[in-house]
mmCIF file of C-alpha atoms in Angstrom:
data_model
loop_
_atom_site.group_PDB
_atom_site.id
_atom_site.type_symbol
_atom_site.label_atom_id
_atom_site.label_comp_id
_atom_site.label_asym_id
_atom_site.label_seq_id
_atom_site.Cartn_x
_atom_site.Cartn_y
_atom_site.Cartn_z
ATOM 1 C CA MET A 98 -32.784 -21.531 83.393
ATOM 2 C CA ARG A 99 -31.754 -17.594 82.526
ATOM 3 C CA ALA A 100 -27.728 -18.211 82.248
ATOM 4 C CA THR A 101 -29.232 -21.416 80.018
ATOM 5 C CA ILE A 102 -31.096 -19.259 77.757
ATOM 6 C CA LYS A 103 -28.564 -16.335 77.911
ATOM 7 C CA GLY A 104 -25.427 -18.575 76.963
ATOM 8 C CA LYS A 105 -27.934 -20.363 74.216
ATOM 9 C CA MET A 106 -28.182 -16.572 72.677
ATOM 10 C CA ALA A 107 -24.812 -15.731 72.889
ATOM 11 C CA ALA A 108 -24.707 -18.718 71.093
ATOM 12 C CA VAL A 109 -26.768 -17.985 68.175
ATOM 13 C CA ALA A 110 -25.317 -14.560 68.120
ATOM 14 C CA ALA A 111 -21.630 -15.822 67.344
ATOM 15 C CA LEU A 112 -22.971 -18.145 65.021
ATOM 16 C CA SER A 113 -24.452 -15.194 62.985
ATOM 17 C CA ALA A 114 -21.272 -13.289 63.443
ATOM 18 C CA ALA A 115 -19.253 -16.125 61.762
ATOM 19 C CA VAL A 116 -21.484 -16.582 59.048
ATOM 20 C CA LEU A 117 -21.717 -12.006 57.715
ATOM 21 C CA ALA A 118 -17.862 -12.478 57.975
ATOM 22 C CA LEU A 119 -17.840 -15.459 55.667
ATOM 23 C CA SER A 120 -20.174 -14.223 53.051
ATOM 24 C CA ALA A 121 -17.890 -11.497 53.639
ATOM 25 C CA CYS A 122 -15.652 -13.108 52.708
ATOM 26 C CA GLY A 123 -16.757 -14.858 49.435
ATOM 27 C CA GLY A 124 -20.011 -15.856 50.103
ATOM 28 C CA GLY A 125 -21.690 -13.116 49.401
ATOM 29 C CA ASN A 126 -19.745 -13.069 45.816
ATOM 30 C CA GLU A 127 -21.306 -16.491 45.432
ATOM 31 C CA ALA A 128 -24.462 -15.030 46.055
ATOM 32 C CA ALA A 129 -24.281 -12.409 43.410
ATOM 33 C CA GLY A 130 -23.591 -15.068 40.902
ATOM 34 C CA SER A 131 -19.774 -13.909 40.500
ATOM 35 C CA GLY A 132 -18.524 -17.232 41.336
ATOM 36 C CA SER A 133 -15.012 -18.860 42.334
ATOM 37 C CA PRO A 134 -11.355 -17.770 40.188
ATOM 38 C CA THR A 135 -10.384 -21.200 40.063
ATOM 39 C CA SER A 136 -13.796 -23.103 39.981
ATOM 40 C CA GLY A 137 -17.078 -23.286 38.038
ATOM 41 C CA GLU A 138 -17.390 -22.698 34.203
ATOM 42 C CA VAL A 139 -17.190 -20.122 31.785
ATOM 43 C CA ASN A 140 -19.465 -19.464 28.821
ATOM 44 C CA LEU A 141 -16.825 -18.337 25.812
ATOM 45 C CA ILE A 142 -18.706 -16.978 22.326
ATOM 46 C CA ALA A 143 -15.803 -16.822 19.620
ATOM 47 C CA TYR A 144 -16.005 -17.183 16.030
ATOM 48 C CA SER A 145 -16.728 -21.038 14.182
ATOM 49 C CA GLY A 146 -14.331 -23.332 11.966
ATOM 50 C CA VAL A 147 -10.960 -23.259 11.487
ATOM 51 C CA TRP A 148 -10.675 -20.614 14.754
ATOM 52 C CA GLN A 149 -12.689 -22.339 16.344
ATOM 53 C CA ASP A 150 -10.133 -25.824 16.601
ATOM 54 C CA GLN A 151 -6.958 -23.795 16.300
ATOM 55 C CA TYR A 152 -8.579 -21.818 19.243
ATOM 56 C CA THR A 153 -9.489 -24.659 21.635
ATOM 57 C CA ALA A 154 -5.959 -26.428 21.291
ATOM 58 C CA ALA A 155 -3.451 -23.526 22.391
ATOM 59 C CA VAL A 156 -5.914 -21.811 24.642
ATOM 60 C CA ILE A 157 -8.705 -23.568 26.041
ATOM 61 C CA GLU A 158 -7.336 -26.853 26.464
ATOM 62 C CA PRO A 159 -3.783 -25.617 28.402
ATOM 63 C CA PHE A 160 -6.182 -23.173 30.537
ATOM 64 C CA LYS A 161 -8.213 -26.496 31.256
ATOM 65 C CA ALA A 162 -4.990 -28.250 32.247
ATOM 66 C CA LYS A 163 -4.094 -25.363 34.721
ATOM 67 C CA TYR A 164 -7.474 -24.478 36.056
ATOM 68 C CA PRO A 165 -9.042 -28.417 35.707
ATOM 69 C CA ASP A 166 -11.923 -26.945 38.081
ATOM 70 C CA ILE A 167 -13.373 -24.548 34.711
ATOM 71 C CA LYS A 168 -15.631 -25.705 32.422
ATOM 72 C CA ILE A 169 -15.301 -23.763 29.276
ATOM 73 C CA ASN A 170 -18.540 -23.793 27.798
ATOM 74 C CA TYR A 171 -17.757 -22.843 23.991
ATOM 75 C CA ALA A 172 -20.831 -21.153 21.612
ATOM 76 C CA SER A 173 -19.489 -20.234 18.203
ATOM 77 C CA LYS A 174 -20.974 -17.671 15.722
ATOM 78 C CA ARG A 175 -19.690 -17.348 12.122
ATOM 79 C CA SER A 176 -19.117 -13.533 12.609
ATOM 80 C CA SER A 177 -18.920 -11.377 14.787
ATOM 81 C CA ALA A 178 -22.593 -9.704 13.908
ATOM 82 C CA GLU A 179 -24.070 -13.126 15.177
ATOM 83 C CA MET A 180 -21.951 -12.461 18.634
ATOM 84 C CA LEU A 181 -23.520 -9.518 19.394
ATOM 85 C CA SER A 182 -26.703 -10.276 17.701
ATOM 86 C CA ALA A 183 -26.736 -13.265 20.931
ATOM 87 C CA LEU A 184 -25.168 -10.746 23.142
ATOM 88 C CA GLN A 185 -28.509 -7.924 22.496
ATOM 89 C CA GLY A 186 -30.605 -10.727 23.348
ATOM 90 C CA GLN A 187 -28.849 -12.209 26.083
ATOM 91 C CA LYS A 188 -28.743 -7.880 27.912
ATOM 92 C CA ASN A 189 -31.171 -8.639 30.572
ATOM 93 C CA ASN A 190 -30.161 -11.865 31.894
ATOM 94 C CA PRO A 191 -26.783 -12.855 30.562
ATOM 95 C CA ALA A 192 -25.550 -16.081 29.892
ATOM 96 C CA THR A 193 -22.565 -15.593 28.508
ATOM 97 C CA ASP A 194 -19.375 -14.187 30.269
ATOM 98 C CA VAL A 195 -16.518 -13.750 27.758
ATOM 99 C CA ALA A 196 -16.761 -12.509 23.712
ATOM 100 C CA ILE A 197 -13.783 -12.448 21.829
ATOM 101 C CA MET A 198 -14.816 -10.726 18.696
ATOM 102 C CA ASP A 199 -13.631 -7.635 16.557
ATOM 103 C CA ASN A 200 -13.240 -4.193 17.291
ATOM 104 C CA SER A 201 -15.562 -2.599 15.362
ATOM 105 C CA VAL A 202 -18.060 -4.313 16.782
ATOM 106 C CA SER A 203 -17.407 -4.706 20.016
ATOM 107 C CA THR A 204 -17.165 -1.229 19.824
ATOM 108 C CA THR A 205 -21.380 -1.542 19.404
ATOM 109 C CA GLY A 206 -21.488 -3.865 22.662
ATOM 110 C CA ASN A 207 -19.589 -1.300 25.028
ATOM 111 C CA LYS A 208 -21.449 1.719 23.226
ATOM 112 C CA GLN A 209 -24.903 -0.008 24.253
ATOM 113 C CA GLY A 210 -23.834 -1.552 27.488
ATOM 114 C CA LEU A 211 -23.004 -5.016 26.848
ATOM 115 C CA PHE A 212 -19.631 -4.977 28.016
ATOM 116 C CA GLU A 213 -17.610 -4.351 31.376
ATOM 117 C CA LYS A 214 -14.317 -1.922 31.911
ATOM 118 C CA VAL A 215 -11.256 -4.717 32.586
ATOM 119 C CA ASP A 216 -8.020 -3.437 34.766
ATOM 120 C CA ALA A 217 -5.582 -4.805 35.969
ATOM 121 C CA ASP A 218 -6.378 -5.504 39.501
ATOM 122 C CA GLY A 219 -8.886 -8.396 37.629
ATOM 123 C CA VAL A 220 -6.645 -9.044 34.413
ATOM 124 C CA PRO A 221 -2.787 -9.015 36.001
ATOM 125 C CA ASN A 222 -1.538 -9.806 32.356
ATOM 126 C CA LEU A 223 -3.335 -6.539 31.239
ATOM 127 C CA ALA A 224 -0.359 -4.437 32.219
ATOM 128 C CA ASN A 225 1.607 -6.599 28.790
ATOM 129 C CA VAL A 226 -0.656 -4.968 26.047
ATOM 130 C CA PRO A 227 0.332 -1.291 25.414
ATOM 131 C CA GLU A 228 -1.487 0.946 25.591
ATOM 132 C CA LYS A 229 -2.131 1.193 22.061
ATOM 133 C CA PHE A 230 -3.801 -1.768 21.934
ATOM 134 C CA GLN A 231 -6.080 -1.360 25.008
ATOM 135 C CA ASP A 232 -9.409 0.657 25.316
ATOM 136 C CA LYS A 233 -8.993 4.134 25.975
ATOM 137 C CA GLU A 234 -12.516 3.907 27.997
ATOM 138 C CA GLY A 235 -11.543 1.253 29.622
ATOM 139 C CA TYR A 236 -13.177 -1.516 28.378
ATOM 140 C CA GLY A 237 -12.239 -5.301 26.648
ATOM 141 C CA PRO A 238 -8.415 -4.647 25.088
ATOM 142 C CA VAL A 239 -7.878 -5.968 21.808
ATOM 143 C CA ALA A 240 -6.539 -10.043 22.175
ATOM 144 C CA MET A 241 -4.902 -10.171 18.956
ATOM 145 C CA LEU A 242 -4.555 -9.195 15.405
ATOM 146 C CA ASP A 243 -4.583 -9.838 11.734
ATOM 147 C CA ALA A 244 -5.600 -7.899 8.493
ATOM 148 C CA VAL A 245 -7.213 -7.959 5.252
ATOM 149 C CA GLY A 246 -5.364 -9.829 2.441
ATOM 150 C CA LEU A 247 -6.412 -10.728 -1.422
ATOM 151 C CA VAL A 248 -6.035 -14.603 -1.840
ATOM 152 C CA TYR A 249 -5.040 -15.888 -5.115
ATOM 153 C CA ASP A 250 -4.743 -19.166 -6.669
ATOM 154 C CA THR A 251 -1.224 -19.387 -7.002
ATOM 155 C CA ALA A 252 -1.775 -20.871 -10.171
ATOM 156 C CA THR A 253 -3.142 -18.697 -12.001
ATOM 157 C CA PHE A 254 -0.984 -16.077 -10.398
ATOM 158 C CA PRO A 255 3.047 -17.245 -9.930
ATOM 159 C CA GLU A 256 3.876 -13.936 -8.879
ATOM 160 C CA ALA A 257 1.146 -12.372 -6.126
ATOM 161 C CA PRO A 258 -0.590 -10.005 -7.538
ATOM 162 C CA ASP A 259 0.651 -6.301 -6.098
ATOM 163 C CA SER A 260 -2.903 -4.113 -6.514
ATOM 164 C CA TRP A 261 -6.126 -4.336 -5.805
ATOM 165 C CA GLU A 262 -7.376 -3.237 -9.218
ATOM 166 C CA VAL A 263 -6.866 -7.116 -10.135
ATOM 167 C CA LEU A 264 -10.070 -7.267 -8.887
ATOM 168 C CA TRP A 265 -11.014 -5.264 -11.789
ATOM 169 C CA ASP A 266 -9.561 -7.025 -13.821
ATOM 170 C CA PRO A 267 -11.802 -8.616 -16.901
ATOM 171 C CA ALA A 268 -8.972 -11.165 -17.222
ATOM 172 C CA TYR A 269 -10.628 -12.726 -14.019
ATOM 173 C CA ALA A 270 -14.338 -11.895 -14.846
ATOM 174 C CA GLY A 271 -16.600 -14.755 -13.216
ATOM 175 C CA LYS A 272 -13.440 -16.282 -11.247
ATOM 176 C CA ILE A 273 -14.059 -13.741 -7.923
ATOM 177 C CA ASN A 274 -15.316 -14.240 -4.262
ATOM 178 C CA VAL A 275 -16.153 -11.045 -2.336
ATOM 179 C CA ASN A 276 -17.577 -10.975 0.972
ATOM 180 C CA ALA A 277 -20.326 -8.438 0.914
ATOM 181 C CA PRO A 278 -20.826 -5.923 4.543
ATOM 182 C CA PRO A 279 -22.071 -6.419 7.312
ATOM 183 C CA SER A 280 -18.277 -8.912 6.223
ATOM 184 C CA LEU A 281 -15.519 -6.603 8.170
ATOM 185 C CA LEU A 282 -13.636 -7.998 4.113
ATOM 186 C CA GLY A 283 -16.718 -6.250 2.568
ATOM 187 C CA LEU A 284 -16.686 -3.034 5.168
ATOM 188 C CA SER A 285 -12.489 -3.179 4.888
ATOM 189 C CA LEU A 286 -12.863 -3.058 1.188
ATOM 190 C CA THR A 287 -15.423 0.129 1.253
ATOM 191 C CA ALA A 288 -12.619 1.694 2.424
ATOM 192 C CA ILE A 289 -10.026 0.681 0.887
ATOM 193 C CA THR A 290 -11.965 1.733 -2.298
ATOM 194 C CA SER A 291 -12.521 5.233 -0.986
ATOM 195 C CA LYS A 292 -8.869 6.020 -0.636
ATOM 196 C CA MET A 293 -7.831 4.572 -3.735
ATOM 197 C CA GLU A 294 -10.037 6.534 -5.468
ATOM 198 C CA GLY A 295 -8.823 9.995 -3.134
ATOM 199 C CA GLU A 296 -12.414 10.483 -0.165
ATOM 200 C CA ASP A 297 -12.330 10.184 3.250
ATOM 201 C CA TYR A 298 -15.370 7.048 3.563
ATOM 202 C CA THR A 299 -15.904 9.547 6.986
ATOM 203 C CA GLN A 300 -17.036 12.385 5.130
ATOM 204 C CA GLY A 301 -18.854 9.990 2.190
ATOM 205 C CA ILE A 302 -18.291 6.851 -0.058
ATOM 206 C CA ASP A 303 -19.620 7.579 -3.194
ATOM 207 C CA LYS A 304 -16.785 7.946 -5.526
ATOM 208 C CA ALA A 305 -16.037 4.380 -3.323
ATOM 209 C CA VAL A 306 -19.449 2.871 -4.271
ATOM 210 C CA ALA A 307 -18.786 3.344 -8.235
ATOM 211 C CA ARG A 308 -16.104 1.750 -8.806
ATOM 212 C CA LEU A 309 -17.797 -0.721 -6.188
ATOM 213 C CA LYS A 310 -19.968 -1.337 -9.105
ATOM 214 C CA GLU A 311 -17.612 -1.582 -11.654
ATOM 215 C CA MET A 312 -16.729 -4.124 -10.139
ATOM 216 C CA ALA A 313 -19.786 -6.167 -9.465
ATOM 217 C CA PRO A 314 -20.286 -7.639 -12.659
ATOM 218 C CA GLY A 315 -17.018 -9.480 -12.607
ATOM 219 C CA VAL A 316 -18.126 -11.147 -8.644
ATOM 220 C CA GLN A 317 -18.763 -14.559 -8.946
ATOM 221 C CA THR A 318 -20.404 -14.745 -5.266
ATOM 222 C CA PHE A 319 -20.507 -11.879 -2.674
ATOM 223 C CA ALA A 320 -21.202 -14.972 0.190
ATOM 224 C CA PRO A 321 -18.197 -17.754 -0.773
ATOM 225 C CA ASN A 322 -20.044 -20.697 0.698
ATOM 226 C CA PRO A 323 -17.994 -22.647 1.824
ATOM 227 C CA ASP A 324 -16.015 -19.797 2.707
ATOM 228 C CA GLU A 325 -13.394 -17.102 1.009
ATOM 229 C CA TYR A 326 -10.288 -19.996 0.736
ATOM 230 C CA GLN A 327 -11.713 -23.262 0.276
ATOM 231 C CA ASN A 328 -13.713 -21.127 -3.283
ATOM 232 C CA VAL A 329 -9.547 -20.500 -4.457
ATOM 233 C CA ILE A 330 -8.216 -23.739 -3.141
ATOM 234 C CA THR A 331 -10.886 -26.060 -5.188
ATOM 235 C CA GLY A 332 -10.953 -24.231 -8.353
ATOM 236 C CA GLN A 333 -13.847 -22.465 -8.287
ATOM 237 C CA THR A 334 -12.537 -19.513 -8.328
ATOM 238 C CA VAL A 335 -8.898 -17.323 -8.420
ATOM 239 C CA LEU A 336 -8.952 -13.808 -6.534
ATOM 240 C CA GLY A 337 -10.999 -13.368 -3.172
ATOM 241 C CA LEU A 338 -10.811 -11.243 0.357
ATOM 242 C CA GLY A 339 -9.337 -12.859 2.456
ATOM 243 C CA GLN A 340 -7.681 -12.918 6.264
ATOM 244 C CA ASN A 341 -3.705 -12.659 6.349
ATOM 245 C CA ALA A 342 -3.636 -15.754 9.462
ATOM 246 C CA ARG A 343 -6.038 -18.349 8.007
ATOM 247 C CA GLY A 344 -4.699 -17.436 4.962
ATOM 248 C CA GLN A 345 -1.309 -18.905 5.936
ATOM 249 C CA PHE A 346 -3.053 -21.855 7.371
ATOM 250 C CA TYR A 347 -5.332 -22.375 4.571
ATOM 251 C CA SER A 348 -2.253 -21.826 2.387
ATOM 252 C CA ASP A 349 0.079 -24.453 4.360
ATOM 253 C CA GLN A 350 -3.435 -26.739 4.421
ATOM 254 C CA SER A 351 -3.409 -26.823 0.306
ATOM 255 C CA ASN A 352 0.327 -27.137 -0.099
ATOM 256 C CA LYS A 353 0.704 -23.657 -1.565
ATOM 257 C CA LYS A 354 -2.131 -23.723 -3.643
ATOM 258 C CA MET A 355 -3.684 -20.466 -2.290
ATOM 259 C CA GLY A 356 -1.669 -18.074 -1.633
ATOM 260 C CA VAL A 357 -1.944 -14.293 0.358
ATOM 261 C CA THR A 358 -0.914 -10.999 0.037
ATOM 262 C CA PHE A 359 -0.966 -7.156 1.292
ATOM 263 C CA PRO A 360 -1.121 -4.723 -2.273
ATOM 264 C CA LYS A 361 0.544 -1.793 -2.228
ATOM 265 C CA GLU A 362 -2.076 0.638 -1.708
ATOM 266 C CA GLY A 363 -2.442 -0.829 1.495
ATOM 267 C CA THR A 364 -5.259 -3.037 3.703
ATOM 268 C CA VAL A 365 -7.157 -2.865 7.041
ATOM 269 C CA TYR A 366 -6.155 -4.213 9.932
ATOM 270 C CA GLN A 367 -8.532 -6.664 11.620
ATOM 271 C CA ILE A 368 -8.486 -6.800 15.479
ATOM 272 C CA ASN A 369 -10.171 -8.857 17.430
ATOM 273 C CA THR A 370 -11.009 -8.011 21.576
ATOM 274 C CA ILE A 371 -11.235 -10.140 24.652
ATOM 275 C CA ASN A 372 -14.819 -8.702 26.512
ATOM 276 C CA LEU A 373 -15.774 -9.310 29.935
ATOM 277 C CA VAL A 374 -20.268 -8.950 29.711
ATOM 278 C CA LYS A 375 -21.822 -7.100 32.249
ATOM 279 C CA ASP A 376 -23.388 -8.711 35.134
ATOM 280 C CA ALA A 377 -21.844 -12.141 33.644
ATOM 281 C CA PRO A 378 -23.116 -14.953 35.618
ATOM 282 C CA HIS A 379 -19.094 -16.314 36.152
ATOM 283 C CA SER A 380 -17.468 -13.153 36.444
ATOM 284 C CA ALA A 381 -14.401 -14.448 38.233
ATOM 285 C CA ALA A 382 -13.827 -17.226 36.429
ATOM 286 C CA ALA A 383 -14.484 -15.339 33.581
ATOM 287 C CA LYS A 384 -12.052 -12.410 34.465
ATOM 288 C CA THR A 385 -9.199 -15.926 35.218
ATOM 289 C CA PHE A 386 -9.489 -16.745 31.360
ATOM 290 C CA VAL A 387 -9.049 -13.281 30.189
ATOM 291 C CA ASP A 388 -6.134 -12.938 31.784
ATOM 292 C CA TYR A 389 -4.635 -16.479 30.673
ATOM 293 C CA ALA A 390 -5.942 -15.372 27.003
ATOM 294 C CA LEU A 391 -4.059 -12.440 27.467
ATOM 295 C CA SER A 392 -0.472 -14.367 28.488
ATOM 296 C CA ALA A 393 2.518 -14.571 26.884
ATOM 297 C CA GLU A 394 2.115 -18.562 26.475
ATOM 298 C CA ALA A 395 -1.596 -18.382 25.474
ATOM 299 C CA GLN A 396 -0.707 -15.560 22.714
ATOM 300 C CA THR A 397 2.271 -16.882 21.339
ATOM 301 C CA ALA A 398 1.003 -20.888 21.031
ATOM 302 C CA PHE A 399 -2.247 -19.093 19.191
ATOM 303 C CA ALA A 400 -0.115 -17.556 16.540
ATOM 304 C CA LYS A 401 1.766 -20.792 15.808
ATOM 305 C CA ALA A 402 -1.141 -22.240 15.457
ATOM 306 C CA LEU A 403 -3.447 -20.154 13.448
ATOM 307 C CA PHE A 404 -0.221 -16.761 12.382
ATOM 308 C CA TYR A 405 -2.479 -14.467 14.277
ATOM 309 C CA ALA A 406 0.086 -11.030 15.969
ATOM 310 C CA PRO A 407 0.209 -11.208 20.124
ATOM 311 C CA SER A 408 -1.387 -7.696 21.189
ATOM 312 C CA VAL A 409 0.714 -8.049 24.260
ATOM 313 C CA THR A 410 4.810 -6.876 24.961
ATOM 314 C CA ASN A 411 6.308 -10.049 26.875
ATOM 315 C CA ALA A 412 5.031 -13.249 23.733
ATOM 316 C CA GLU A 413 7.843 -13.974 22.275
ATOM 317 C CA LEU A 414 6.967 -15.763 18.247
ATOM 318 C CA PRO A 415 9.975 -18.194 16.484
ATOM 319 C CA ALA A 416 11.693 -16.603 13.295
ATOM 320 C CA ASP A 417 9.495 -18.414 10.912
ATOM 321 C CA VAL A 418 6.225 -17.881 12.593
ATOM 322 C CA LYS A 419 6.245 -13.905 12.823
ATOM 323 C CA ASP A 420 7.737 -13.653 9.087
ATOM 324 C CA ARG A 421 3.966 -14.334 8.107
ATOM 325 C CA VAL A 422 1.933 -12.606 11.095
ATOM 326 C CA VAL A 423 0.737 -9.267 10.226
ATOM 327 C CA PRO A 424 3.683 -6.871 11.117
ATOM 328 C CA THR A 425 2.062 -4.708 14.368
ATOM 329 C CA ASP A 426 5.239 -2.080 14.390
ATOM 330 C CA GLY A 427 4.247 0.305 11.208
ATOM 331 C CA SER A 428 6.053 -1.082 8.247
ATOM 332 C CA LEU A 429 2.658 -2.064 7.080
ATOM 333 C CA ASN A 430 0.506 0.078 4.953
ATOM 334 C CA ILE A 431 -2.183 0.453 6.878
ATOM 335 C CA VAL A 432 -5.548 2.126 6.054
ATOM 336 C CA PRO A 433 -6.610 3.186 9.508
ATOM 337 C CA LEU A 434 -10.364 1.994 10.426
ATOM 338 C CA ASP A 435 -12.169 4.833 12.844
ATOM 339 C CA VAL A 436 -14.233 1.705 14.671
ATOM 340 C CA ASP A 437 -16.620 4.959 16.317
ATOM 341 C CA PHE A 438 -17.444 5.964 12.675
ATOM 342 C CA LEU A 439 -17.544 1.605 11.454
ATOM 343 C CA SER A 440 -19.776 0.876 14.177
ATOM 344 C CA SER A 441 -22.480 3.525 13.306
ATOM 345 C CA ALA A 442 -22.099 3.252 9.793
ATOM 346 C CA ARG A 443 -22.119 -0.817 9.576
ATOM 347 C CA ASP A 444 -25.709 -0.831 9.146
ATOM 348 C CA LYS A 445 -25.735 1.909 6.090
ATOM 349 C CA TRP A 446 -22.864 0.825 4.322
ATOM 350 C CA THR A 447 -24.712 -2.844 4.063
ATOM 351 C CA ASP A 448 -27.997 -1.662 2.903
ATOM 352 C CA THR A 449 -25.795 0.289 0.157
ATOM 353 C CA TRP A 450 -24.239 -2.186 -1.210
ATOM 354 C CA LYS A 451 -27.351 -5.086 -1.002
ATOM 355 C CA ARG A 452 -28.824 -1.528 -3.039
ATOM 356 C CA GLN A 453 -26.825 -0.342 -5.993
ATOM 357 C CA ILE A 454 -23.728 -3.282 -5.600
ATOM 358 C CA ILE A 455 -24.782 -6.369 -5.548
ATOM 359 C CA THR A 456 -26.677 -6.473 -8.556
ATOM 360 C CA LYS A 457 -27.017 -10.369 -9.508
#
């Protein structure tokens, strides 16, 4: 009898040890909610509209073909500010794994503890992102780059306008759309105007505000609907703020009815980062997706689809695409945006626009 009991106890002990060993190998990760790197799901929050359509076709569908056991759930938002608001609401119980958003907004998320740091152990393709496109604190790196441009009606302007001053030209009053803050376009125009007026926007924007107030009566809308590109294409306006990537795409879609250009006074980069949400429910699969998003394959495909410049050094673009994405080699006149400053000034600048610039 004693021998039988001892035998049973030994068997139970062996089984318990096996269970503990299995937990150490991977069961513990499942319990913690990190999941498997090659199965499960990834909840992604990113831009809506044409960005979603092109990113899905160029990146998400090929990812799913490569990792058929990972499901991608895409939550779309019109702006990075909307994404941040959604993530703030989930902070104590995250439902999102990965967020792609403007770096001026993701910087705020980093400070608020919404995102995890990223390293090459979990995301090997991070090694192909140059230091200038990596976060200095180790948070989400740059995923793609664009720049703010001037979109224009090519019938009205057979030659592209070469200066932001055209927005103040009375000849086009009532035919201009300007995206007001908190849109990055409006924030960028504030910084650009500040430079044009010879002031440092980090110290004050009084001169920029005064100049933008002069422009305001000629603006048809500060909230273009359906968007800044379609307003020009349909003839509702002839000038507006836009982004190069979408401007290039819609120029093709409209048979060159609309053009996009970078004025001589300079422009501002629009930079999207890819971020791992802190305490994400599917962090292992999320890292697999982030790694793929930073691959040369994905970066090249999205550049071809929507003219965003890759952030990795090993992406090779065809000449006709390379000529249309924003250059990142220093050849473009860039007004530097201090993203740490901008993340703290965004609400103040938005309020200033509402109270002093938007007069109708």
